[in-house]
Each structure stands twice: as structure tokens, then as C-alpha cells.
Coordinates of C-alpha atoms and ligand atoms in Angstrom, one line a residue:
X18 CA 28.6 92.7 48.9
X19 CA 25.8 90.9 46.9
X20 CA 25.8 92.1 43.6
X21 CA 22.2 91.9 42.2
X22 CA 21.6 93.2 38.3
X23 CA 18.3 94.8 37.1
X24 CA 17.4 93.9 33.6
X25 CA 19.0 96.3 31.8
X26 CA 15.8 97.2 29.3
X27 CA 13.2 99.1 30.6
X28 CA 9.7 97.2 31.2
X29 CA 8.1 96.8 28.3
X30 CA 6.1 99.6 26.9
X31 CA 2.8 100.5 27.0
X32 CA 0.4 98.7 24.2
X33 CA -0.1 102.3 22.5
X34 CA 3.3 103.5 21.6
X35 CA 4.1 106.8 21.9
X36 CA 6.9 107.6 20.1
X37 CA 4.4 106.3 16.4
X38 CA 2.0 108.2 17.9
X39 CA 4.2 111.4 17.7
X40 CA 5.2 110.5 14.2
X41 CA 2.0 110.1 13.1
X42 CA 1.0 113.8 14.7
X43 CA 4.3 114.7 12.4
X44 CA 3.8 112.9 9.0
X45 CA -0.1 114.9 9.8
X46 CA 1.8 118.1 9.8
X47 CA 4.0 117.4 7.4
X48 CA 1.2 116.8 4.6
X49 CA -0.5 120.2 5.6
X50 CA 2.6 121.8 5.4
X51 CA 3.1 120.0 2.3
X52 CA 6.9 119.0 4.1
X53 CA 9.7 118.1 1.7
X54 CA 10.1 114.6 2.1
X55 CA 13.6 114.7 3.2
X56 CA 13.4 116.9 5.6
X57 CA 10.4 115.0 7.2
X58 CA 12.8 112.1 7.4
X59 CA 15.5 114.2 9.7
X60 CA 12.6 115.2 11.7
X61 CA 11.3 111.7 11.9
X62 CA 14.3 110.6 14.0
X63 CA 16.1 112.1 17.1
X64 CA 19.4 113.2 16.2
X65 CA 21.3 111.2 19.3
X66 CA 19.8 108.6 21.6
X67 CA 21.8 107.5 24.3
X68 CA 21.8 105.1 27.0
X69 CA 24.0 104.9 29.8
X70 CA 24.2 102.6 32.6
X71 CA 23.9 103.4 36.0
X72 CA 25.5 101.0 38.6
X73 CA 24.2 102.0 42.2
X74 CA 25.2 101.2 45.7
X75 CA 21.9 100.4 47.7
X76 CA 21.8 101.1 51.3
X77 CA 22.0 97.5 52.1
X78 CA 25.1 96.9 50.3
X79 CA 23.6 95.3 47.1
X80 CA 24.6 96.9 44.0
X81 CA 22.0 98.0 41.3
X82 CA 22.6 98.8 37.5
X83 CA 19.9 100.5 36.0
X84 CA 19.3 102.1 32.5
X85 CA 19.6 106.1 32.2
X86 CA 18.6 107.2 28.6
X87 CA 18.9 111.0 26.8
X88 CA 17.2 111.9 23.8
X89 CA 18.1 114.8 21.7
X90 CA 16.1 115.2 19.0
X91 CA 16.5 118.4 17.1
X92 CA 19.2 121.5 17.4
X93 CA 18.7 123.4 15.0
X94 CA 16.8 126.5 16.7
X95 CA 19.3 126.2 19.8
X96 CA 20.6 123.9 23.1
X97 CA 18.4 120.8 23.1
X98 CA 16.1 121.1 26.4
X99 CA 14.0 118.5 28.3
X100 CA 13.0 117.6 31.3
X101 CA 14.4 114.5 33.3
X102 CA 11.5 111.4 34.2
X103 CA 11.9 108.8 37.0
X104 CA 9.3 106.6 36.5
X105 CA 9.0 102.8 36.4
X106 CA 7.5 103.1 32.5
X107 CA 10.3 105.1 31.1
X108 CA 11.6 103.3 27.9
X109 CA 13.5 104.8 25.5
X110 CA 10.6 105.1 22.5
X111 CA 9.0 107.0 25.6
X112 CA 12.0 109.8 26.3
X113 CA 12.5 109.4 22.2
X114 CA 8.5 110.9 21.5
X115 CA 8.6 113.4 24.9
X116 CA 11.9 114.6 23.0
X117 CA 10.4 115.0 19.5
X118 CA 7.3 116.9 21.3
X119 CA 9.6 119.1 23.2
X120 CA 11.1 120.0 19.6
X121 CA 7.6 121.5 18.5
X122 CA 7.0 123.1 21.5
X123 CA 10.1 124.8 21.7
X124 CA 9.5 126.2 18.2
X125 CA 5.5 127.0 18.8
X126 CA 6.5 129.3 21.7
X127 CA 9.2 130.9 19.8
X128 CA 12.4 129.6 21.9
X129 CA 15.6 129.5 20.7
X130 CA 16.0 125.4 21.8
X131 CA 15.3 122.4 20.4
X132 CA 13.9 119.4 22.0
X133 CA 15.4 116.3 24.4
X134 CA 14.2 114.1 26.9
X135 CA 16.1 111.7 29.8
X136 CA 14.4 109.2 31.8
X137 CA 15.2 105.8 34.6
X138 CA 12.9 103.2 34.8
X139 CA 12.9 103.5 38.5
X140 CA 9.8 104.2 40.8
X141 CA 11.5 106.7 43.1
X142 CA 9.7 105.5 46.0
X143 CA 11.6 102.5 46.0
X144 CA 14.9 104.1 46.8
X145 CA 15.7 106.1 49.7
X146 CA 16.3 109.7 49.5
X147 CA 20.6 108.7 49.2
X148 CA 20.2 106.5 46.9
X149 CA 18.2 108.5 44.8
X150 CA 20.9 111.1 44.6
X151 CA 23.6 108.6 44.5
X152 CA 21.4 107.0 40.9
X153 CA 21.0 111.5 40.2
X154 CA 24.4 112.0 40.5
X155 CA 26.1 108.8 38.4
X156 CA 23.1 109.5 35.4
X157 CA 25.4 113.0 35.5
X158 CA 28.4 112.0 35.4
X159 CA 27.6 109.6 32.7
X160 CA 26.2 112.3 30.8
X161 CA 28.5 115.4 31.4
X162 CA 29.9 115.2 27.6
X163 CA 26.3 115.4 26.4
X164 CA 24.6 117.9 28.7
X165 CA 25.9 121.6 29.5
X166 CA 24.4 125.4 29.1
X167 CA 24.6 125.3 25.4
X168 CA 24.4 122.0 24.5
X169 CA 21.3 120.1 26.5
X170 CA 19.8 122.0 29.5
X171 CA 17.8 119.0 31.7
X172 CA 14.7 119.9 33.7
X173 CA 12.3 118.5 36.2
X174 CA 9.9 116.2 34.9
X175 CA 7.8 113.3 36.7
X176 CA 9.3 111.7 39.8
X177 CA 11.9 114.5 39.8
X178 CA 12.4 118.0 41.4
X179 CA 14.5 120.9 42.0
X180 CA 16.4 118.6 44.7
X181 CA 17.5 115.7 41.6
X182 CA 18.2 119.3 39.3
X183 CA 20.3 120.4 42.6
X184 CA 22.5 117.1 42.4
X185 CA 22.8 117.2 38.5
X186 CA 23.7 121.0 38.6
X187 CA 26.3 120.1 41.6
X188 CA 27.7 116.8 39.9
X189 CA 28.3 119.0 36.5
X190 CA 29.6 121.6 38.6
X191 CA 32.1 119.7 40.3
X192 CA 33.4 117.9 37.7
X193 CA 34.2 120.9 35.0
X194 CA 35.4 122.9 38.6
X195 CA 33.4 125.8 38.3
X196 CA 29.6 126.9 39.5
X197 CA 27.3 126.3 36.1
X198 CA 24.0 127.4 37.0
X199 CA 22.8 127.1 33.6
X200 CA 23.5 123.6 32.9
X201 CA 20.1 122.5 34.4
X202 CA 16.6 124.6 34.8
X203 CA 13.9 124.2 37.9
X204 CA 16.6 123.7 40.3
X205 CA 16.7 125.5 43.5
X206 CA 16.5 129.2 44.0
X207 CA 19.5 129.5 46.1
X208 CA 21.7 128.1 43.5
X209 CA 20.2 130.1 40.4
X210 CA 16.2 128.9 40.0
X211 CA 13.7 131.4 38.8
X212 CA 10.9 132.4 41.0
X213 CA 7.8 131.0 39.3
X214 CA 9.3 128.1 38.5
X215 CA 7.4 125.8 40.3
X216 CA 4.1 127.0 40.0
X217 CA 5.2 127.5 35.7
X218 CA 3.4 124.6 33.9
X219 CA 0.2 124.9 35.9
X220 CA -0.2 128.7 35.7
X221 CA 0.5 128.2 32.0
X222 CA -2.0 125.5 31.8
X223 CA -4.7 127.9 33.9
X224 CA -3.5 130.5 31.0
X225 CA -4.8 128.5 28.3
X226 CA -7.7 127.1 30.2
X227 CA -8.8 130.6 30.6
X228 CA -8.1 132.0 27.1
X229 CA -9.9 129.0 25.8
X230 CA -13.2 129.9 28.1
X231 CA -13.0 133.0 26.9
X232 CA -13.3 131.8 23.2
X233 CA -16.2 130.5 24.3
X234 CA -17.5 133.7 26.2
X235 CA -17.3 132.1 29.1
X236 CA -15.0 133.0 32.6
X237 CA -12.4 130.8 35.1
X238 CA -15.1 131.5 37.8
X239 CA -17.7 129.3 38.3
X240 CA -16.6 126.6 35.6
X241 CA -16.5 123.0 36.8
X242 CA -13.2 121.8 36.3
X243 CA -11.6 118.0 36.7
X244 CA -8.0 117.4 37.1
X245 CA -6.4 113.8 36.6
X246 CA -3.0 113.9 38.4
X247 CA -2.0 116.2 41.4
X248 CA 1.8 116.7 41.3
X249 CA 4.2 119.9 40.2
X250 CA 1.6 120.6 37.3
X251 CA -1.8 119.3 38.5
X252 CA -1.9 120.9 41.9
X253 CA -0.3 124.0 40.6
X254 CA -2.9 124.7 37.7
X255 CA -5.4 123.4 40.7
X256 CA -4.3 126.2 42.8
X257 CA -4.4 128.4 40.3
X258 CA -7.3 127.7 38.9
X259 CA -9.2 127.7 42.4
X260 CA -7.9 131.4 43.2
X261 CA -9.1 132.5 40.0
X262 CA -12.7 131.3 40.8
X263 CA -12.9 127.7 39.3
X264 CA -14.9 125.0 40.9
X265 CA -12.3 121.9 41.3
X266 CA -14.8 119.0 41.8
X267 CA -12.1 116.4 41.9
X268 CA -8.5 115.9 41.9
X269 CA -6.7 112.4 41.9
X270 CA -3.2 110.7 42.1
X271 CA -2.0 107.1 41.3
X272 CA -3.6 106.1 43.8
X273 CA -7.1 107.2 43.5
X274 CA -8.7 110.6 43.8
X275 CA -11.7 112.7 45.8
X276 CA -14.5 114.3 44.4
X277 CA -17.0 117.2 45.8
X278 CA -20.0 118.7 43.9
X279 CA -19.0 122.0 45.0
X280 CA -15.6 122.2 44.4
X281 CA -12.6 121.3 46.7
X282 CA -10.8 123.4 49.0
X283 CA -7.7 123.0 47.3
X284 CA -5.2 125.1 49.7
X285 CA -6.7 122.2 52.3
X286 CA -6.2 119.7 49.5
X287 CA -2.6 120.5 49.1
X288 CA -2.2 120.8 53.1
X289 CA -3.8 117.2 53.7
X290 CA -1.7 115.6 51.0
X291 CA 1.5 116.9 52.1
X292 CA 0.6 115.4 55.7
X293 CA -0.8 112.3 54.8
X294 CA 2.4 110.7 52.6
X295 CA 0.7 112.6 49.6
X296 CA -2.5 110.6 49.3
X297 CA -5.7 112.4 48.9
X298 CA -8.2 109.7 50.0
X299 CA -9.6 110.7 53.5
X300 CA -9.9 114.4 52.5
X301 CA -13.2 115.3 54.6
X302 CA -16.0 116.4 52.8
X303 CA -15.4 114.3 49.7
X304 CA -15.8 111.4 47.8
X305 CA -13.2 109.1 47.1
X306 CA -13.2 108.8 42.8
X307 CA -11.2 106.4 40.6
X308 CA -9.2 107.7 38.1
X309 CA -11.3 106.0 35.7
X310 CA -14.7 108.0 36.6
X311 CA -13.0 111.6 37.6
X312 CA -12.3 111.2 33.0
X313 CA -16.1 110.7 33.1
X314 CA -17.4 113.3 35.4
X315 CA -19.8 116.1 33.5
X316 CA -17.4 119.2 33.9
X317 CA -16.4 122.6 31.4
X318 CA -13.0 121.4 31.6
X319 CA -10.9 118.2 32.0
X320 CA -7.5 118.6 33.1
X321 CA -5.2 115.1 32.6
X322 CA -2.1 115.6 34.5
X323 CA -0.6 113.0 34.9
X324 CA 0.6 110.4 32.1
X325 CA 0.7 109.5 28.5
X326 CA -2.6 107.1 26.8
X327 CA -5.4 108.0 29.8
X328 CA -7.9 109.2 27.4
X329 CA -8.2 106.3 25.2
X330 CA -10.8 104.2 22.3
X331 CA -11.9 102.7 25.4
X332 CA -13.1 105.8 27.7
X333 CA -13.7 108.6 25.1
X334 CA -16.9 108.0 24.6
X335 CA -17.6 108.4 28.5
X336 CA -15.0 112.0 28.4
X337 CA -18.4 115.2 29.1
X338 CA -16.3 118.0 29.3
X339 CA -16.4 120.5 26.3
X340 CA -12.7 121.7 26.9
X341 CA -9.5 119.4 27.5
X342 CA -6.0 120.7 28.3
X343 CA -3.4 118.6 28.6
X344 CA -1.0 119.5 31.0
X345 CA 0.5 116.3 30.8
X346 CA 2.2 115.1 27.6
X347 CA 0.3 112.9 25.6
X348 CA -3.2 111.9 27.7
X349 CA -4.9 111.5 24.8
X350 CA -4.3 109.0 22.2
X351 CA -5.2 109.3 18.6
X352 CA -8.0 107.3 17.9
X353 CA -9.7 109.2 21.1
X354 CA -8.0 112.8 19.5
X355 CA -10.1 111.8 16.7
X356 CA -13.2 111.0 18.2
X357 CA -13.2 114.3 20.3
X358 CA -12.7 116.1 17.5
X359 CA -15.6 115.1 15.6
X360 CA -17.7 115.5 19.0
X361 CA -16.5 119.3 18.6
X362 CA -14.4 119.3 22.2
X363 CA -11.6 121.7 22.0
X364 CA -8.5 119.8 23.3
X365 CA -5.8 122.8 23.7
X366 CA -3.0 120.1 23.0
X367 CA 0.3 119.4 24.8
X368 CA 2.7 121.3 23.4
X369 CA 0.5 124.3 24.0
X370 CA -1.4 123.7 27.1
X371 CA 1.6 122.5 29.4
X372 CA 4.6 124.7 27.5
X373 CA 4.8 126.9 30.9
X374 CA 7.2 125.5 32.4
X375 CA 9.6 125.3 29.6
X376 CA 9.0 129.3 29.0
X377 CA 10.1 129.6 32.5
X378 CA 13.1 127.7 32.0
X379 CA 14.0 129.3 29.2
X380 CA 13.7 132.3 31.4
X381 CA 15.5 130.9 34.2
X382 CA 18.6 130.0 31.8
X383 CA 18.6 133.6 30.9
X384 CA 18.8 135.0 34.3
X385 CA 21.2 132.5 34.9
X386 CA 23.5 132.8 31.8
X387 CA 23.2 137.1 32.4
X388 CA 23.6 136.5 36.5
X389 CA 20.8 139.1 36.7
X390 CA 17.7 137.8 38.6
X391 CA 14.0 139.3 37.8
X392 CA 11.6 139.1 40.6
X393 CA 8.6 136.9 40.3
X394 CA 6.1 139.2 38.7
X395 CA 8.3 139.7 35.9
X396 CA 8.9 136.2 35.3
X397 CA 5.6 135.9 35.4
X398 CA 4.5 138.6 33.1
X399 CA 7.6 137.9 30.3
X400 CA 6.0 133.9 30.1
X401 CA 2.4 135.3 30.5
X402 CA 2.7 137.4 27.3
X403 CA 5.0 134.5 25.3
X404 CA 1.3 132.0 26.5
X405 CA -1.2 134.2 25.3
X406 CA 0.7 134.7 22.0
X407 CA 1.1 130.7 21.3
X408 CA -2.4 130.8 22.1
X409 CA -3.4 132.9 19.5
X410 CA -1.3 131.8 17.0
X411 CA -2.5 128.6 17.6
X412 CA -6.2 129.8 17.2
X413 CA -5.5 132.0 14.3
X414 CA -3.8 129.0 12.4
X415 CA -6.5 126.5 13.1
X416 CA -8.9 129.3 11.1
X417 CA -7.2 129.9 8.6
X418 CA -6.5 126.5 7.7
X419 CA -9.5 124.6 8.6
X420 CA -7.6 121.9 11.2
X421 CA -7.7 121.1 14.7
X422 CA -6.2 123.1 17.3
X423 CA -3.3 120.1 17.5
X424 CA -2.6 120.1 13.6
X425 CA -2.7 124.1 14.1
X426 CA -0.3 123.8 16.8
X427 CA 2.4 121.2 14.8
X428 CA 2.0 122.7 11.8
X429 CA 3.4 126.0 13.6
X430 CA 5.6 124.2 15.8
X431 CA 7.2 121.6 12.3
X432 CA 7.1 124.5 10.1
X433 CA 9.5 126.7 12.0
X434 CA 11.9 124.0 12.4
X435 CA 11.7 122.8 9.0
X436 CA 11.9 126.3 7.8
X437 CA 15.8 126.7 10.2
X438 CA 16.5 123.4 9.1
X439 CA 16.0 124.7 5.5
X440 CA 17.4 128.1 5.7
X441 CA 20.8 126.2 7.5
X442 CA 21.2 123.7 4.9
X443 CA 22.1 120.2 5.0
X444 CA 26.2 119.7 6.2
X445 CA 28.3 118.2 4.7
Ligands
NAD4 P1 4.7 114.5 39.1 O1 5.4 113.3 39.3 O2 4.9 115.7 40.0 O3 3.1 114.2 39.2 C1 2.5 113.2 38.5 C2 1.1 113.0 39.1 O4 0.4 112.0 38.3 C3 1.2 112.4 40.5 O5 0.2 113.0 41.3 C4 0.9 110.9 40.4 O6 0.3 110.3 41.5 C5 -0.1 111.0 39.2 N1 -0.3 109.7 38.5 C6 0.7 108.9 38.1 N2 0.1 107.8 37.5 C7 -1.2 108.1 37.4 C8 -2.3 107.4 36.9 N3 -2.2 106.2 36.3 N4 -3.5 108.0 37.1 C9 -3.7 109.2 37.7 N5 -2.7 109.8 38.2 C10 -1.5 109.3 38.1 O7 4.8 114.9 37.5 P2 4.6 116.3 36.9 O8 5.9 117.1 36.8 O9 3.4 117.0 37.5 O10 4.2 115.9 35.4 C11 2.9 115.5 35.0 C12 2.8 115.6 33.5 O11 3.1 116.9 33.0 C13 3.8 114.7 32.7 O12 3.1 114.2 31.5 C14 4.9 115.6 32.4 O13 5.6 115.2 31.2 C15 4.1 116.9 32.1 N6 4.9 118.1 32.1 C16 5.5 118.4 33.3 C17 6.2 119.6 33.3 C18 6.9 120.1 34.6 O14 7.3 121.3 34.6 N7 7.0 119.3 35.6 C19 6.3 120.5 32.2 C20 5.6 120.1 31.0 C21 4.9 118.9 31.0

């Protein structure tokens, strides 16, 4: 056996940083919420980080060690809940800001959790299917005294699935030596998922998207729409999207994207991709598009999908459309947040836009914690109604106060933790 050893840090991070980019969205909310200093300071930092590591038998023989990290930031409204990202940027200031924004979204929609994150800096199409699970499985185990139904609920996130939420459901299962549906959410129907998980974060997305339109007295159908990114939440809010009438002009992955004047036939999208390894380019009847243009096409709405910092000093200036949702979790950095926002663009920010999918999971955990199962147009209505409502909040707040739709959105999302966090006390 050759034993080769991965660095142990994750590569380094990205030049923006996105974990003082979510403080600085914080300390914003704070000062309009005119936050007691102390309790800004708990906020300010995540209330456990770990990092484990992960040694993993490669089919070859060689052995692997890899860093897993989990970041819980907040409890104070309920379990900590986050999703789970295999992706080769994953650093721990990365899973420590996705778990502080998973804290304010949690709140804004009015869930009893608090936020986390976990993350491997791995690119999963590296690894073979068993090894994947085998690097799935020993991130578990390594975690089972962190994570359970009412302490820290994972979740799918980028590069992962309801197959990975399968093997961390099973591996936690196994070892405690009972069935625990409810230690992970997004996972597999036949062992306790919700119907409409999958399609959760893009429908909730296509909720927004459409409530925002309507603001503006306009409709889904007929509006030109862009979406950076097409996996769980791009093509879903795609899908959506295109049923209810939208024009998708152009869709894109990692690897480059395809663009038609008159909208793309995204059930053939979605068909091509799935035969062709997932890549889009060679779609007939469009254009191939970089990632970099699809930002700058003239649209109603831009949809980024994919990853943190892609709407940028550098390309908001170039950015047409009058409406941005970000299904992904931080697209838009805050130099280019400021710059749209004195251009007048409504960006319907992240903790709003994609917060779908962790309604649904919330709902999922229910059903799974009750062992009674709704069928999908229940699901569907229950997260519908908690959508709209965040919406409107959301909207409401930014009125009455004066601020963007994001500052609306923290300042709901801070103030109702800091209010628990308040009303609980400090211990000891
Ligand atoms: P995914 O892995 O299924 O899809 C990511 C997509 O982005 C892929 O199509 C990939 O090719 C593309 N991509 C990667 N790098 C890119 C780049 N540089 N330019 C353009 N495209 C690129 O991940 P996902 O679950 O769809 O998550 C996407 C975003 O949504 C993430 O920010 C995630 O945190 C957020 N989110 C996901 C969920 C969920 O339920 N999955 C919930 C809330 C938020």
C-alpha cells in the first residue's frame, strides 16, 4: 500500500473572503437594529467549528486523508441545520459564513433551527462513486457526536445528493443501532425524504422571482430570464420557471453555457445534459455562452446559481437585468451589492431567494420525526405559504425602514435571533 497524504488545509481561499463579507452584512444589521454590542459579538462567531480528518482508501490501494469541517453557528432558535458541500474551494471561512447565513435564514422564514454548514475540499469527480461513499461515510462517523435529529440535521448542498444524505443517514444509523430518518434532510424518499424535495430551492427561487415581477406589475410569462449554474437549484428553478411561461435564454455550468434568443427548451435541456456527462454545449439550436457574458446578457431576471463572488467590482457594471435572485449563496459581493443598489436593481438576496429548500427540509424533518408523510402538494403548499410570507415581510421591512431588500432581510433574520438570544439569557 502506498500511503500518499493530501495537504491537510484546504486550497487557499478565494481573494474576496466570505466569511468578512457575512460579517460585514451583520455589523450592517446590527447598526440598524441598533444591536447591543455584546450580543453582536456572539453572533459574530460560530458557536463550534470543527474539523475532522478523513483518511480514505482509494481504489488503487493508495490512502488519502482529507479535511471534513462542520460549522455550527447559532442554536438558540433550535437544531443547527445546513447543508453538506463537496467542492474543491471548501475552506473553513467558507462552511463558517454559509453557516452564519443559514442562521438568518432559518430565523427570516420563521424555523425553529439555527444555522451550520460542513464541507471537503474534494472535487467529486475525482473519486469514484465507492470512494465517494467510503470519504461520506468516515466524514459521519467522525461526526456522529456532533450531528443527530436534534442537535445538527446535514443537507445536500453542492457536489452532494440524496445518495451522500443516504450514506450519512445509514452510517448514523448503524452506529446508534436504530433507523434515524431525521438525522439528515434531502435524502431518499424510500428511507424518509419528502416529496418536493428536490425540486425545493428552485420552486422557491421561481416563488420569489414571481412575487418580485409582480411588484413590478409584471408576469413569469414572457420575461427573459438568465440562469448561471444548472444543478439541483438552477435547473429546477429553470424548469419551473419555463412551465410557468418564462423565456430561459441561457443556462450554463462550470463548464460553459448555451444561449437562445427565444428561450431554451429546458425539459430537452435537462434531457441532453443528463446524456451527454451533464455538459450543455452541443445543445442544438443554441449558442455556446461563457459564464462571463450569460452575467451580461440584457434579461428581466438574472439567476446566479451556482457559487459565491460571480457578480463582482469587475462585472457589475456589465450586469442588464432589473431583477437578481440569488439562488446560490453569496453570487454577489459587496462592493457589486452596492453598486446595484444605487443602479435601483432589486437583488431578492440569498437568504430569501434560495431558502426553499431549507423550508422543505424543515418539513421533511417533521414528517420524519411524526412518521406521517404528506403527499407532494401539501409539501408544496405548507413551504409555498412560509415563501410568500418571508417575501412580504421582507418587502414590508425594506419600507418601513428605508433599506435594501438584503438589510430588510438581516435585519429580520438578526433581530429574531438576537431577540431569543436575549429573551434566554446569557449562561452561566
Ligand atoms: P450543484 O452542485 O447541484 O450545482 C452547481 C452548479 O454550478 C453546477 O451546474 C456547476 O457546473 C455550476 N458551476 C460550478 N462552478 C461554476 C462557475 N464557476 N460558473 C458557472 N457555473 C458553475 O449545487 P446546488 O445544490 O445546485 O447549489 C448551487 C448553489 O445554491 C450553492 O450556492 C448552494 O449553496 C446554494 N443552495 C443550494 C441548496 C440546495 O438545496 N441544494 C439550497 C440553498 C442554497
Amino acid at each position: 500500500m502506498v500511503l500518499s497524504l493530501a495537504p491537510l488545509e484546504s486550497p487557499s481561499p478565494a481573494h474576496i473572503c466570505p466569511f468578512d463579507q457575512a460579517c460585514s452584512y451583520l455589523e450592517s444589521a446590527a447598526k440598524e437594529l441598533k444591536l447591543d454590542q455584546g450580543l453582536l459579538a456572539i453572533l459574530s462567531h460560530p458557536r463550534k467549528a470543527i474539523t475532522v480528518t478523513i483518511p480514505v482508501k482509494l481504489d488503487n490501494g493508495d490512502v488519502q486523508v482529507l479535511a471534513g469541517h462542520r460549522v455550527q453557528h447559532c442554536d438558540v432558535l433550535g437544531p443547527y441545520k445546513g447543508g453538506t458541500r463537496y467542492h474543491p474551494t471548501v475552506t473553513l471561512r467558507e462552511v463558517s459564513a454559509l453557516a452564519m447565513l443559514m442562521t438568518w435564514k432559518c430565523a427570516l422564514l420563521g424555523i425553529p433551527y439555527g444555522g451550520a454548514k460542513g464541507g471537503i475540499a474534494i472535487a467529486p469527480a475525482q473519486y469514484s462513486e465507492r470512494e465517494l461513499e467510503r470519504i461520506t461515510r468516515r466524514y459521519t462517523s467522525e461526526l456522529l457526536k456532533d450531528i443527530g435529529p436534534s442537535t445538527d440535521i446535514p443537507a445536500p448542498d453542492v457536489g452532494t445528493s440524496a445518495r451522500e444524505m443516504a450514506w450519512m443517514m445509514d452510517t448514523y444509523s448503524v452506529n446508534v443501532g436504530h433507523a434515524v430518518p431525521g438525522v439528515v434532510t434531502g435524502k431518499p424518499l424510500s428511507i424518509g425524504g419528502s416529496l418536493g424535495r428536490e425540486m425545493a430551492t428552485g420552486r422557491g427561487v421561481m416563488i420569489v422571482v414571481r412575487e418580485a415581477l409582480a411588484q413590478q406589475g409584471r408576469a413569469i410569462a414572457g420575461s427573459r430570464i438568465a440562469i448561471q449554474g444548472f444543478g439541483n437549484v438552477g435547473s429546477a428553478a429553470a424548469l419551473l420557471l419555463h412551465e410557468a411561461g418564462a423565456k430561459i435564454i441561457a443556462v450554463s455550468r462550470g463548464s460553459g453555457g448555451i444561449f437562445a434568443e427565444d428561450g431554451l427548451d429546458i425539459p430537452a435541456v435537462k434531457a441532453y445534459a443528463a446524456q451527454n456527462n451533464r455538459n450543455l454545449i452541443g445543445f442544438p439550436d443554441a449558442i455556446p455562452i461563457t459564464n462571463t457574458d450569460l452575467l451580461a446578457l440584457p434579461c428581466d431576471v438574472l439567476i446566479p446559481a451556482a457559487l459565491e463572488n460571480q457578480i463582482t467590482a469587475d462585472n457589475v457594471d456589465q450586469v442588464q437585468a432589473s431583477i437578481i435572485a440569488e439562488a446560490a449563496n453569496g453570487p454577489v459581493t459587496l462592493e457589486a451589492d452596492r453598486a446595484l443598489e444605487s443602479r435601483g436593481v432589486m437583488v431578492l438576496p440569498d437568504i430569501l431567494a434560495n431558502a426553499g429548500g431549507v423550508v422543505v427540509s424543515y418539513l421533511e424533518w417533521v414528517q420524519g420525526l411524526s412518521y406521517v408523510f404528506w403527499n407532494e402538494e401539501r409539501v408544496n403548499q405548507e413551504m409555498e405559504g412560509l415563501m410568500v410570507q418571508a417575501f412580504q415581510q421582507v418587502m414590508k421591512q425594506s419600507t418601513a425602514r428605508q433599506v435594501s431588500l438584503r438589510l430588510a432581510a438581516y435585519t429580520l433574520g438578526v433581530g429574531r435571533v438576537a431577540q431569543a438570544l436575549s429573551d434566554r439569557g446569557l449562561y452561566p
